[in-house]
CSV table of C-alpha atoms in Angstrom, one decimal:
chain,number,residue,atom,x,y,z
A,266,MET,CA,220.0,109.1,172.9
A,267,SER,CA,217.4,106.2,173.1
A,268,ARG,CA,217.1,103.6,175.7
A,269,THR,CA,218.5,101.0,173.2
A,270,GLU,CA,221.4,103.0,172.6
A,271,GLU,CA,222.1,104.1,176.0
A,272,PHE,CA,222.0,100.8,177.3
A,273,GLN,CA,224.5,99.5,175.1
A,274,GLU,CA,226.8,101.9,175.7
A,275,LEU,CA,226.7,100.8,179.3
A,276,ARG,CA,226.4,97.2,178.3
A,277,PRO,CA,230.4,96.3,178.9
A,278,LEU,CA,230.2,98.2,182.2
A,279,LEU,CA,227.6,96.0,183.3
A,280,PHE,CA,228.7,92.3,182.0
A,281,SER,CA,231.9,93.1,184.1
A,282,ILE,CA,230.2,93.8,187.2
A,283,ALA,CA,228.0,91.3,187.0
A,284,TYR,CA,231.0,88.6,185.7
A,285,ARG,CA,233.4,89.7,189.0
A,286,ILE,CA,230.2,88.9,191.6
A,287,LEU,CA,229.1,85.8,189.7
A,288,GLY,CA,232.3,84.2,188.4
A,289,GLY,CA,230.2,82.9,185.2
A,290,VAL,CA,230.2,84.3,181.7
A,291,SER,CA,226.5,82.8,181.1
A,292,GLU,CA,224.8,84.0,184.7
A,293,ALA,CA,226.7,87.4,183.7
A,294,GLU,CA,225.1,87.7,180.6
A,295,ASP,CA,221.7,86.7,181.7
A,296,ALA,CA,221.9,88.9,184.2
A,297,VAL,CA,222.9,92.1,182.0
A,298,GLN,CA,219.5,90.8,180.0
A,299,GLU,CA,217.5,90.8,182.6
A,300,THR,CA,218.6,94.6,183.4
A,301,TRP,CA,217.5,95.8,179.9
A,302,LEU,CA,214.0,94.3,180.3
A,303,ARG,CA,213.8,95.8,183.5
A,304,PHE,CA,214.8,98.7,181.9
A,305,GLU,CA,212.7,98.8,179.4
A,306,ALA,CA,209.7,98.0,181.4
A,307,SER,CA,210.4,101.2,183.6
A,308,PRO,CA,207.6,103.7,183.2
A,309,THR,CA,209.9,106.6,184.1
A,310,ARG,CA,213.4,107.7,182.7
A,311,PRO,CA,216.2,107.7,185.9
A,312,ARG,CA,217.6,110.6,186.8
A,313,SER,CA,221.1,108.5,186.2
A,314,VAL,CA,220.7,105.5,183.7
A,315,LYS,CA,224.5,104.3,184.9
A,316,ASP,CA,223.5,104.2,188.4
A,317,PHE,CA,220.1,102.7,187.9
A,318,LEU,CA,221.7,99.9,185.5
A,319,SER,CA,224.7,99.1,187.8
A,320,ALA,CA,222.5,99.1,190.9
A,321,THR,CA,219.9,96.5,188.8
A,322,VAL,CA,222.6,94.6,187.1
A,323,THR,CA,224.2,94.3,191.1
A,324,ARG,CA,221.0,93.3,193.0
A,325,ILE,CA,220.2,90.8,190.0
A,326,SER,CA,223.7,89.1,190.6
A,327,ILE,CA,223.5,89.1,194.2
A,328,ASP,CA,220.0,87.0,194.1
A,329,VAL,CA,221.8,84.8,191.4
A,330,LEU,CA,224.9,84.3,193.7
A,331,ARG,CA,222.9,83.5,196.9
A,332,SER,CA,221.1,80.7,194.9
A,333,ALA,CA,224.5,79.9,192.9
A,334,ARG,CA,226.4,79.4,195.9
A,335,VAL,CA,224.1,76.5,197.4
A,336,ARG,CA,224.7,74.9,193.9
A,337,ARG,CA,228.2,75.1,194.2
A,338,GLU,CA,228.6,73.2,197.4
A,339,ARG,CA,227.5,70.3,195.6
A,340,TYR,CA,229.7,70.9,192.8
A,341,VAL,CA,231.6,67.8,191.9
A,342,GLY,CA,235.9,68.4,192.5
A,343,PRO,CA,237.6,72.0,192.6
A,344,TRP,CA,235.0,75.2,190.9
A,345,PHE,CA,236.7,77.3,188.8
A,346,PRO,CA,235.0,80.9,187.3
A,347,GLU,CA,233.9,80.2,183.8
A,348,PRO,CA,237.0,81.6,181.6
A,349,LEU,CA,237.2,85.1,180.2
A,350,LEU,CA,239.0,85.7,177.1
A,351,ALA,CA,238.5,89.4,176.9
A,352,ASP,CA,236.8,91.8,179.3
A,353,PRO,CA,234.5,94.4,177.7
A,354,TYR,CA,235.0,97.5,179.9
A,355,GLU,CA,237.9,99.6,179.7
A,356,ASP,CA,238.9,102.4,181.9
A,357,PRO,CA,242.3,103.8,181.8
A,358,ALA,CA,241.9,105.3,185.2
A,359,ARG,CA,241.1,101.9,186.7
A,360,SER,CA,242.9,99.7,184.5
A,361,ALA,CA,245.3,98.2,187.3
A,362,GLU,CA,242.4,97.2,189.5
A,363,LEU,CA,240.0,95.6,186.6
A,364,ALA,CA,243.2,93.6,185.5
A,365,ASP,CA,243.7,92.5,188.8
A,366,SER,CA,240.2,91.3,190.0
A,367,VAL,CA,239.2,89.3,186.8
A,368,SER,CA,242.3,87.0,187.5
A,369,MET,CA,240.9,83.5,188.3
A,370,ALA,CA,243.1,84.0,191.9
A,371,ALA,CA,241.0,87.2,192.4
A,372,LEU,CA,237.5,85.5,191.6
A,373,LEU,CA,238.3,82.6,193.5
A,374,LEU,CA,239.5,84.8,196.6
A,375,LEU,CA,236.1,86.8,196.2
A,376,GLU,CA,234.2,83.3,196.4
A,377,ARG,CA,235.3,83.3,200.1
A,378,LEU,CA,232.8,86.5,200.8
A,379,SER,CA,229.3,86.8,201.7
A,380,PRO,CA,227.2,88.1,198.5
A,381,LEU,CA,227.0,91.7,200.0
A,382,GLU,CA,231.0,91.7,201.0
A,383,ARG,CA,231.4,90.7,197.3
A,384,ALA,CA,229.3,93.0,195.7
A,385,VAL,CA,230.7,96.1,198.0
A,386,PHE,CA,234.1,95.0,197.3
A,387,VAL,CA,233.4,95.0,193.2
A,388,LEU,CA,231.5,98.3,193.2
A,389,ARG,CA,233.9,100.2,195.5
A,390,GLU,CA,237.6,98.8,194.8
A,391,VAL,CA,237.1,97.8,191.6
A,392,PHE,CA,234.7,100.3,189.9
A,393,ASP,CA,235.5,103.1,192.5
A,394,PHE,CA,231.5,103.6,193.4
A,395,GLY,CA,231.3,106.5,196.1
A,396,PHE,CA,229.6,105.0,199.3
A,397,PRO,CA,226.4,106.8,199.2
A,398,GLU,CA,226.0,105.1,195.7
A,399,VAL,CA,227.1,101.4,197.2
A,400,ALA,CA,224.5,102.1,200.0
A,401,SER,CA,221.6,102.4,197.8
A,402,VAL,CA,222.5,99.5,195.9
A,403,VAL,CA,222.5,97.1,198.6
A,404,GLY,CA,220.2,98.5,200.6
A,405,ARG,CA,222.5,99.1,203.7
A,406,SER,CA,223.7,102.0,205.4
A,407,GLU,CA,227.1,104.1,204.6
A,408,ALA,CA,228.5,103.1,207.6
A,409,ALA,CA,227.6,99.0,207.1
A,410,CYS,CA,229.1,99.6,203.5
A,411,ARG,CA,232.3,100.7,204.9
A,412,GLN,CA,232.6,97.9,207.4
A,413,LEU,CA,231.5,95.3,205.0
A,414,ALA,CA,234.6,97.0,202.4
A,415,THR,CA,236.9,96.7,205.0
A,416,ARG,CA,236.1,93.0,205.9
A,417,ALA,CA,236.4,92.1,202.3
A,418,ARG,CA,239.8,94.1,201.9
A,419,ARG,CA,241.0,92.4,204.7
A,420,HIS,CA,239.6,88.8,203.4
A,421,MET,CA,241.6,89.5,199.9
A,422,ALA,CA,244.9,91.0,200.9
A,423,ALA,CA,245.4,87.7,203.4
A,424,GLY,CA,244.9,85.5,200.5
A,425,ARG,CA,247.4,87.1,198.3
A,426,SER,CA,251.0,86.4,197.4
A,427,ARG,CA,253.5,89.5,198.2
A,428,PHE,CA,255.3,88.9,194.7
A,429,GLU,CA,253.4,89.3,191.3
A,430,ALA,CA,255.2,89.2,187.7
A,431,ASP,CA,254.6,92.3,185.6
A,432,ARG,CA,252.8,91.6,182.4
A,433,GLY,CA,256.2,91.4,180.1
A,434,GLU,CA,257.8,88.6,182.5
A,435,ARG,CA,254.5,86.7,182.6
A,436,GLU,CA,254.0,86.6,178.9
A,437,ARG,CA,257.8,85.3,178.3
A,438,LEU,CA,257.4,83.0,180.9
A,439,ALA,CA,254.3,81.4,179.3
A,440,ALA,CA,255.9,81.8,175.9
A,441,ARG,CA,258.7,79.5,177.1
A,442,PHE,CA,256.3,77.4,179.3
A,443,PHE,CA,253.9,76.3,175.9
A,444,ASP,CA,257.1,75.9,174.0
A,445,ALA,CA,258.4,73.4,176.3
A,446,LEU,CA,254.8,72.0,176.4
A,447,ARG,CA,254.9,71.2,172.3
A,448,GLU,CA,258.1,69.6,172.7
A,449,GLY,CA,257.6,67.4,175.9
A,450,ASP,CA,260.6,69.1,177.2
A,451,VAL,CA,260.3,67.8,180.7
A,452,ALA,CA,263.4,69.7,181.8
A,453,GLY,CA,262.4,72.8,180.4
A,454,LEU,CA,258.8,72.5,182.1
A,455,ARG,CA,260.4,71.7,185.4
A,456,GLU,CA,262.6,75.0,185.6
A,457,LEU,CA,259.7,77.5,184.9
A,458,LEU,CA,257.5,75.7,187.8
A,459,ALA,CA,257.3,76.9,191.7
A,460,ALA,CA,258.9,74.1,193.6
A,461,ASP,CA,255.2,73.5,195.4
A,462,VAL,CA,253.3,74.2,192.0
A,463,SER,CA,250.2,72.9,191.9
A,464,MET,CA,248.0,71.8,188.9
A,465,VAL,CA,244.3,71.4,189.4
A,466,GLY,CA,241.4,70.6,186.7
A,467,ASP,CA,237.6,71.9,187.1
A,468,GLY,CA,235.7,69.4,184.9
A,469,GLY,CA,232.5,69.1,187.1
A,470,GLY,CA,231.8,65.4,187.0
A,471,LYS,CA,231.3,66.0,183.2
A,472,ALA,CA,234.6,65.7,181.3
A,473,PRO,CA,237.8,63.7,182.5
A,474,GLN,CA,239.4,65.4,185.2
A,475,LEU,CA,242.4,65.2,187.8
A,476,ALA,CA,241.5,62.4,190.7
A,477,GLY,CA,243.2,65.6,192.6
A,478,ALA,CA,245.6,68.1,192.6
A,479,VAL,CA,249.1,67.3,191.3
A,480,VAL,CA,251.4,69.1,193.1
A,481,GLY,CA,255.5,69.6,193.0
A,482,ALA,CA,257.5,70.8,189.8
A,483,GLY,CA,258.7,67.3,189.3
A,484,LYS,CA,255.5,65.8,189.0
A,485,VAL,CA,253.6,68.5,187.3
A,486,ALA,CA,256.5,68.6,184.7
A,487,ARG,CA,256.6,64.7,184.1
A,488,LEU,CA,252.9,64.5,183.9
A,489,LEU,CA,252.3,67.6,181.4
A,490,GLY,CA,255.7,65.6,179.2
A,491,LEU,CA,253.7,62.6,179.0
A,492,LEU,CA,250.1,63.9,178.3
A,493,PHE,CA,250.4,66.5,175.6
A,494,PRO,CA,253.0,64.8,173.0
A,495,ARG,CA,249.9,61.4,173.7
A,496,MET,CA,247.4,64.4,173.0
A,497,ALA,CA,249.1,65.8,170.2
A,498,ARG,CA,249.2,62.1,168.4
A,499,VAL,CA,245.4,62.4,168.1
A,500,ASP,CA,245.4,65.9,166.9
A,501,VAL,CA,244.8,68.2,169.8
A,502,THR,CA,246.4,70.9,169.5
A,503,PHE,CA,246.6,74.6,171.6
A,504,GLU,CA,246.6,78.2,170.9
A,505,PRO,CA,248.1,80.6,173.5
A,506,HIS,CA,245.3,83.3,174.9
A,507,GLU,CA,245.3,85.4,177.5
A,508,VAL,CA,242.5,84.2,179.8
A,509,ASN,CA,241.1,86.3,182.8
A,510,GLY,CA,244.1,88.8,182.3
A,511,GLU,CA,246.7,86.1,182.4
A,512,PRO,CA,248.5,83.6,180.1
A,513,GLY,CA,246.7,81.0,179.1
A,514,ALA,CA,245.6,78.6,176.1
A,515,ILE,CA,242.5,77.2,174.6
A,516,PHE,CA,242.9,73.4,173.7
A,517,HIS,CA,241.1,72.1,170.6
A,518,ASP,CA,240.3,68.9,169.0
A,519,ARG,CA,241.2,67.6,165.1
A,520,ASP,CA,237.5,69.1,164.4
A,521,GLY,CA,238.7,72.2,165.8
A,522,GLY,CA,236.2,72.1,169.2
A,523,VAL,CA,236.7,73.8,172.4
A,524,LEU,CA,238.4,70.9,174.9
A,525,ASN,CA,240.3,72.5,177.5
A,526,ILE,CA,241.1,76.0,178.5
A,527,LEU,CA,244.6,76.2,180.4
A,528,VAL,CA,245.7,78.9,182.9
A,529,LEU,CA,248.5,80.1,184.6
A,530,ASP,CA,249.2,82.3,187.7
A,531,VAL,CA,252.9,83.5,187.6
A,532,LEU,CA,254.4,84.6,190.9
A,533,ASP,CA,257.9,85.8,192.0
A,534,GLY,CA,258.8,84.6,188.0
A,535,ARG,CA,257.7,81.0,188.5
A,536,ILE,CA,254.2,79.3,187.5
A,537,GLN,CA,252.6,78.9,190.8
A,538,THR,CA,249.3,77.5,189.8
A,539,ILE,CA,248.0,75.5,186.4
A,540,ARG,CA,244.2,75.5,186.2
A,541,SER,CA,242.5,73.9,183.7
A,542,VAL,CA,238.8,73.8,182.8
A,543,ILE,CA,237.3,71.2,180.8
A,544,ASN,CA,233.7,71.1,182.2
A,545,PRO,CA,231.7,71.5,178.7
A,546,ASP,CA,229.4,74.1,180.5
A,547,LYS,CA,231.9,76.4,180.8
A,548,LEU,CA,233.3,76.3,177.3
A,549,GLY,CA,230.4,76.7,174.9
A,550,HIS,CA,230.6,81.0,175.1
A,551,VAL,CA,234.1,79.9,173.2
A,552,GLY,CA,232.9,77.9,170.7
A,553,PRO,CA,231.8,74.3,169.8
A,554,VAL,CA,232.8,72.2,172.8
A,555,ALA,CA,234.9,68.8,172.0
A,556,ASP,CA,233.6,65.4,173.2
A,557,ALA,CA,236.2,65.1,176.2
A,558,TRP,CA,235.1,61.6,177.0
A,559,ALA,CA,236.1,60.6,173.2
A,560,VAL,CA,239.5,62.6,173.0
A,561,ASP,CA,240.5,60.7,176.2
A,562,ARG,CA,240.0,57.2,175.2
A,563,GLU,CA,241.9,58.1,172.1
A,564,VAL,CA,245.1,59.8,174.2
A,565,ARG,CA,244.6,56.3,176.6
A,566,ARG,CA,245.2,54.2,173.3
A,567,ALA,CA,247.8,56.3,172.1
A,568,GLY,CA,249.8,55.7,175.2
A,569,ARG,CA,249.5,52.0,174.8
A,570,PRO,CA,252.6,50.0,173.8
A,571,GLY,CA,253.2,49.9,170.2
A,572,ALA,CA,250.6,52.6,169.5
A,573,ARG,CA,251.6,55.4,166.8
């Protein structure tokens, strides 16, 4: 097998490691590409190609994350990971861990960890690397890596809800939610939302976004019931689509441009959090990006008295 074939076979794994460490599709793809360049330039063949590539992409991702964290401290408004429509890596033996670790909620919890804690947690808890391998990758002793893993697990566990919906329940709830959204059914929306539901948007200062989180079933239902009918008047459409392993939808303008991606966090039989990613920098990997400012102006005009 050639180097190119070996690399392509492992590319899904490398991307999945990098995405979980970085929380960005574009950054993960860049890390994978840099890994290939280093592999191609290596004068000798590594004893284990998988170990070499996994270690390389992890080290690159740690370095990128350290600089990215500084930029995120200056980010305008809430920061969310870049939406991932499909995880390219599959492992039936680790399916539960893989699905859980790629959710928006889990990635936001990972943001609380140091870069080393995050890398150790991803390699050990998500991809089941042994501690000798993890220690070699991050340049720490096995004992230190065990401590990092313990701290990371503790932080992650502290931020998780006790009740999680199964996949079928989430899909049924999401279908009802999007039906009610299409119809502008405020009462129907409200009964699907947790009492303390929160709706938050990530525009990064580059697109219209909520001034702050909208909290409470009544407020969120009224906002959605008012907003989407106006958006529909200017030919905004949406298609339900799984996003980061969770129910979600992709919104398009009349020309098919990607306007927004909505992700639903379902817990204990209700929608707990609605996250909206509208920052154009985070949507380009999905398709051509819409002009959100232009759509916003149209929506505002559509909401004026007498508008048709």
